[in-house]
Short mmCIF file of C-alpha atoms in Angstrom, two decimals:
data_model
loop_
_atom_site.label_atom_id
_atom_site.label_comp_id
_atom_site.label_asym_id
_atom_site.label_seq_id
_atom_site.Cartn_x
_atom_site.Cartn_y
_atom_site.Cartn_z
CA MET X 1 8.80 102.18 -27.17
CA ASP X 2 5.43 100.92 -28.47
CA SER X 3 4.29 98.67 -25.64
CA SER X 4 1.37 97.35 -27.67
CA ALA X 5 3.82 95.90 -30.21
CA LEU X 6 5.55 94.01 -27.41
CA LEU X 7 2.40 92.82 -25.69
CA SER X 8 0.99 91.52 -28.96
CA ARG X 9 3.86 89.01 -29.09
CA VAL X 10 3.60 87.81 -25.49
CA ASP X 11 2.23 84.40 -26.52
CA GLU X 12 5.49 83.75 -28.36
CA LEU X 13 7.57 83.99 -25.18
CA PRO X 14 8.76 80.66 -23.74
CA ARG X 15 6.90 79.14 -20.83
CA LEU X 16 8.61 77.45 -17.93
CA PRO X 17 7.79 73.72 -17.89
CA LYS X 18 5.52 72.87 -14.96
CA ALA X 19 8.19 70.77 -13.25
CA ILE X 20 10.70 73.63 -13.46
CA SER X 21 8.15 76.15 -12.23
CA GLU X 22 7.38 73.93 -9.24
CA LEU X 23 11.09 73.51 -8.52
CA LEU X 24 11.67 77.27 -8.54
CA GLU X 25 8.68 77.78 -6.27
CA ALA X 26 10.05 75.15 -3.89
CA VAL X 27 13.61 76.50 -3.66
CA ASN X 28 12.31 80.04 -3.13
CA SER X 29 10.20 78.96 -0.16
CA ASP X 30 11.51 79.98 3.26
CA ASN X 31 9.83 76.93 4.80
CA ILE X 32 11.68 74.24 2.86
CA SER X 33 14.62 72.34 4.35
CA THR X 34 17.96 71.74 2.67
CA LYS X 35 17.13 68.02 2.52
CA GLU X 36 13.88 68.76 0.68
CA VAL X 37 15.67 71.10 -1.75
CA SER X 38 18.28 68.43 -2.48
CA ALA X 39 15.54 65.91 -3.17
CA LYS X 40 13.67 68.33 -5.46
CA VAL X 41 16.78 69.24 -7.45
CA ALA X 42 17.83 65.62 -7.77
CA GLN X 43 14.53 64.82 -9.51
CA ASP X 44 15.68 66.78 -12.57
CA PRO X 45 18.89 65.24 -13.96
CA LEU X 46 19.70 68.14 -16.30
CA ILE X 47 19.37 70.79 -13.59
CA SER X 48 21.29 68.57 -11.18
CA ALA X 49 24.15 68.31 -13.67
CA ARG X 50 24.23 72.07 -14.24
CA VAL X 51 24.14 72.83 -10.50
CA LEU X 52 27.04 70.45 -9.89
CA ARG X 53 29.06 71.98 -12.74
CA LEU X 54 28.48 75.42 -11.25
CA ALA X 55 29.34 74.21 -7.75
CA ASN X 56 32.66 72.92 -9.10
CA SER X 57 33.35 75.97 -11.25
CA ALA X 58 36.25 78.36 -10.71
CA HIS X 59 34.04 80.79 -8.79
CA PHE X 60 32.33 78.40 -6.38
CA GLY X 61 34.69 75.42 -6.46
CA ARG X 62 37.25 74.37 -3.89
CA SER X 63 40.13 71.90 -3.95
CA ARG X 64 37.86 68.83 -3.93
CA GLU X 65 35.01 68.37 -6.37
CA VAL X 66 31.51 67.74 -5.06
CA GLY X 67 29.67 64.82 -6.62
CA SER X 68 26.15 65.12 -5.21
CA ILE X 69 23.48 67.75 -4.64
CA ASP X 70 23.70 67.07 -0.90
CA GLU X 71 27.40 67.99 -0.97
CA ALA X 72 26.63 71.06 -3.06
CA VAL X 73 24.17 72.24 -0.39
CA VAL X 74 26.84 71.86 2.29
CA ARG X 75 29.49 73.63 0.22
CA LEU X 76 27.42 76.46 -1.17
CA GLY X 77 24.77 77.12 1.41
CA MET X 78 21.05 77.36 0.80
CA GLN X 79 20.90 80.83 -0.74
CA THR X 80 23.66 80.19 -3.26
CA LEU X 81 22.11 76.85 -4.16
CA ARG X 82 18.81 78.61 -4.82
CA THR X 83 20.60 81.03 -7.10
CA LEU X 84 22.26 78.23 -9.06
CA VAL X 85 19.01 76.30 -9.39
CA ILE X 86 17.36 79.41 -10.83
CA ALA X 87 20.26 79.97 -13.23
CA SER X 88 20.20 76.34 -14.34
CA ALA X 89 16.43 76.38 -14.84
CA VAL X 90 16.56 79.57 -16.90
CA ILE X 91 19.31 78.21 -19.15
CA GLY X 92 17.32 75.04 -19.72
CA ALA X 93 14.06 76.88 -20.42
CA VAL X 94 15.38 79.16 -23.16
CA PRO X 95 16.05 77.45 -26.49
CA LYS X 96 19.28 77.80 -28.42
CA VAL X 97 18.94 80.34 -31.19
CA GLU X 98 20.41 80.02 -34.67
CA GLY X 99 23.05 82.66 -35.35
CA ILE X 100 23.91 83.28 -31.69
CA ASP X 101 27.01 81.81 -30.08
CA ILE X 102 25.26 80.45 -27.00
CA ALA X 103 28.48 79.70 -25.09
CA LYS X 104 29.62 83.30 -25.62
CA PHE X 105 26.18 84.61 -24.71
CA TRP X 106 26.00 82.78 -21.38
CA GLY X 107 29.66 83.45 -20.67
CA GLU X 108 29.18 87.21 -20.96
CA THR X 109 25.93 86.94 -19.01
CA PHE X 110 27.56 85.15 -16.08
CA GLU X 111 30.55 87.49 -16.17
CA LYS X 112 28.31 90.53 -15.72
CA ALA X 113 26.23 88.69 -13.12
CA LEU X 114 29.35 88.09 -11.00
CA TYR X 115 30.40 91.74 -11.31
CA ALA X 116 26.89 92.90 -10.35
CA GLN X 117 26.85 90.52 -7.38
CA GLU X 118 30.11 91.98 -6.05
CA LEU X 119 28.86 95.54 -6.52
CA ALA X 120 25.64 94.64 -4.71
CA LYS X 121 27.59 93.35 -1.69
CA ARG X 122 29.28 96.74 -1.48
CA SER X 123 26.06 98.73 -1.86
CA GLY X 124 23.75 97.10 0.66
CA VAL X 125 21.73 95.33 -2.04
CA ALA X 126 20.77 91.62 -1.91
CA PRO X 127 23.71 90.04 -3.81
CA ASP X 128 22.14 86.69 -4.67
CA GLU X 129 19.01 88.34 -6.06
CA VAL X 130 21.18 90.67 -8.11
CA PHE X 131 23.10 87.65 -9.42
CA THR X 132 19.78 86.14 -10.54
CA CYS X 133 18.92 89.45 -12.20
CA GLY X 134 22.27 89.22 -13.96
CA ILE X 135 21.45 85.74 -15.27
CA LEU X 136 18.21 87.11 -16.75
CA HIS X 137 19.34 90.57 -17.83
CA LYS X 138 20.10 89.70 -21.48
CA ILE X 139 17.33 87.16 -21.95
CA GLY X 140 15.49 89.67 -24.13
CA ASP X 141 18.25 89.38 -26.73
CA LEU X 142 17.55 85.67 -27.12
CA LEU X 143 13.81 86.24 -27.25
CA ILE X 144 14.13 88.86 -29.98
CA ALA X 145 16.33 86.46 -31.94
CA THR X 146 13.62 83.81 -31.55
CA ILE X 147 10.67 86.07 -32.43
CA GLU X 148 12.34 88.21 -35.13
CA PRO X 149 15.48 86.35 -36.31
CA GLU X 150 16.11 88.47 -39.43
CA LEU X 151 15.78 91.77 -37.59
CA SER X 152 17.90 90.40 -34.75
CA HIS X 153 20.72 89.61 -37.18
CA GLN X 154 20.46 93.13 -38.62
CA ILE X 155 20.69 94.65 -35.14
CA ILE X 156 23.66 92.48 -34.12
CA ALA X 157 25.55 93.40 -37.30
CA ALA X 158 24.79 97.10 -36.91
CA VAL X 159 25.86 97.13 -33.24
CA GLU X 160 29.13 95.41 -34.16
CA ALA X 161 29.65 98.21 -36.68
CA GLY X 162 29.19 100.82 -33.95
CA GLY X 163 25.42 101.39 -33.94
CA SER X 164 23.26 101.93 -30.86
CA GLN X 165 21.43 98.78 -29.85
CA GLN X 166 18.75 100.78 -28.05
CA GLU X 167 18.00 102.98 -31.07
CA LEU X 168 18.06 100.07 -33.51
CA GLU X 169 15.74 97.89 -31.45
CA THR X 170 13.24 100.69 -30.92
CA LYS X 171 13.28 101.68 -34.58
CA LEU X 172 13.08 98.19 -36.08
CA LEU X 173 10.98 96.39 -33.47
CA GLY X 174 8.97 99.00 -31.63
CA PHE X 175 10.34 97.75 -28.31
CA ASP X 176 13.73 97.02 -26.76
CA SER X 177 15.49 93.97 -25.35
CA PRO X 178 15.22 94.94 -21.64
CA SER X 179 11.46 95.46 -21.95
CA VAL X 180 10.81 92.05 -23.45
CA GLY X 181 13.19 90.47 -20.92
CA ALA X 182 11.33 92.16 -18.07
CA LEU X 183 8.02 90.94 -19.45
CA LEU X 184 9.33 87.38 -19.48
CA ALA X 185 10.68 87.68 -15.92
CA LYS X 186 7.29 88.98 -14.79
CA SER X 187 5.47 86.12 -16.51
CA TRP X 188 7.83 83.71 -14.72
CA LYS X 189 6.79 85.35 -11.41
CA PHE X 190 10.14 86.83 -10.42
CA THR X 191 10.11 89.69 -7.92
CA PRO X 192 9.22 93.29 -8.91
CA ASP X 193 12.75 94.37 -7.91
CA LEU X 194 14.28 91.88 -10.31
CA VAL X 195 11.86 92.81 -13.11
CA ALA X 196 12.73 96.50 -12.69
CA GLY X 197 16.43 95.65 -12.69
CA ILE X 198 16.06 94.08 -16.12
CA GLU X 199 13.73 96.73 -17.55
CA TYR X 200 15.84 99.74 -16.53
CA GLN X 201 19.33 98.26 -16.84
CA ARG X 202 20.28 100.71 -19.61
CA VAL X 203 18.75 103.78 -17.92
CA PRO X 204 18.63 103.14 -14.16
CA THR X 205 17.90 106.75 -13.26
CA LYS X 206 14.54 106.52 -15.11
CA ALA X 207 13.19 103.81 -12.81
CA THR X 208 10.35 104.93 -10.52
CA PRO X 209 10.75 104.06 -7.73
CA GLU X 210 14.52 103.85 -7.95
CA SER X 211 15.93 100.46 -8.88
CA LYS X 212 19.21 99.51 -7.22
CA PHE X 213 19.14 96.27 -9.20
CA ALA X 214 19.12 98.29 -12.44
CA SER X 215 22.05 100.38 -11.18
CA MET X 216 24.06 97.24 -10.42
CA MET X 217 23.38 95.82 -13.89
CA PHE X 218 24.22 99.12 -15.58
CA LEU X 219 27.55 99.32 -13.76
CA ALA X 220 28.39 95.66 -14.39
CA ASP X 221 27.88 96.25 -18.10
CA ILE X 222 30.09 99.36 -17.98
CA ILE X 223 32.87 97.35 -16.33
CA PHE X 224 32.53 94.54 -18.87
CA GLN X 225 32.58 96.88 -21.86
CA TYR X 226 35.26 99.32 -20.76
CA TRP X 227 37.70 97.23 -18.75
CA ASP X 228 41.13 98.73 -19.35
CA ASP X 229 44.15 96.58 -18.56
CA ASP X 230 46.38 99.63 -18.59
CA ARG X 231 44.33 101.56 -16.02
CA ASP X 232 45.87 101.37 -12.54
CA HIS X 233 43.67 100.74 -9.51
CA GLU X 234 43.59 104.36 -8.38
CA SER X 235 42.52 105.51 -11.82
CA PHE X 236 39.92 102.74 -11.95
CA THR X 237 38.45 103.83 -8.62
CA CYS X 238 38.14 107.44 -9.75
CA TRP X 239 36.65 106.44 -13.09
CA PHE X 240 34.21 103.99 -11.55
CA ALA X 241 33.08 106.42 -8.84
CA THR X 242 31.94 108.76 -11.61
CA GLN X 243 30.06 105.91 -13.35
CA ALA X 244 28.38 104.93 -10.08
CA ASN X 245 27.28 108.50 -9.47
CA ASP X 246 25.78 108.67 -12.97
CA ALA X 247 23.87 105.45 -12.24
CA GLY X 248 22.33 106.98 -9.13
CA VAL X 249 24.34 104.94 -6.61
CA ILE X 250 24.78 107.02 -3.48
CA ARG X 251 26.91 104.66 -1.41
CA MET X 252 29.34 101.93 -2.37
CA ASP X 253 32.41 100.57 -0.61
CA MET X 254 35.23 101.07 -3.11
CA ASP X 255 37.98 99.64 -0.90
CA GLY X 256 39.72 96.82 -2.76
CA LEU X 257 37.08 96.81 -5.51
CA ALA X 258 39.56 96.82 -8.39
CA ASP X 259 41.44 93.86 -6.88
CA LYS X 260 38.23 91.89 -6.37
CA LEU X 261 36.95 92.54 -9.89
CA GLU X 262 40.32 91.55 -11.28
CA ASP X 263 40.07 88.29 -9.33
CA LEU X 264 36.58 87.65 -10.73
CA ARG X 265 37.56 88.45 -14.27
CA GLY X 266 37.05 85.52 -16.62
CA LYS X 267 35.28 83.28 -14.11
CA GLY X 268 31.84 84.07 -15.48
CA ILE X 269 33.05 83.40 -19.02
CA GLU X 270 34.22 79.97 -17.90
CA MET X 271 30.94 79.23 -16.09
CA GLY X 272 28.98 80.04 -19.23
CA LYS X 273 31.11 77.75 -21.35
CA GLN X 274 30.55 74.87 -18.95
CA LEU X 275 26.77 75.30 -19.03
CA ALA X 276 26.01 76.13 -22.65
#
């Protein structure tokens, strides 16, 4: 990858609006109260609406809908609310791109984020941070489509025909989607762990130091791509253990994993449709 080619386009990356940046800084503070978070979120009607839709989604929802940010805080807890605020802010900050089905894009993104979050819980990795990484992990695709729309369309068509996205991006652009996504996450002041998770999601074993976030994203993508309805749970466990080993994951609780992933299946797709 030619890093100079990527860095030369950095001014074309989207900037977080000041109000959104301040909101993210506030919700990530350990010294802020739930009441203060509710008040901050409520100041932005679009983010408030997205947070409430997520709180009432199939993954987070319960039998009774919540109708206010205060209720969402009580239902979800502070950490989950922070995660949803971040997700909502990111979705609002990135423009829709011509030629990309944005509902499909965010649906697949949330689906993988939920898988990665579950894997993180079983691997001793911070699950909510991994979920945030999942929300951002494909952001580079949208940025490439914004910066180089014609080349992006060529890459999408070639991948659908069986080509390698990594090879095509490197050849045609001089950089790849995870690298530009990581650059954006860094410019938005996300943590080094999260940035590494995005940058090395396709090749987690190349991260130095090791990136457990990248391993979670790599495995979530494997599950999404190669889910087999005909594979029984025992076969899935054996297959997935091999994938985890290849991703550099030393320890993961596999007990009931297939059942849990089956329960999660489709919920991220639905969340994305509600937000796009």
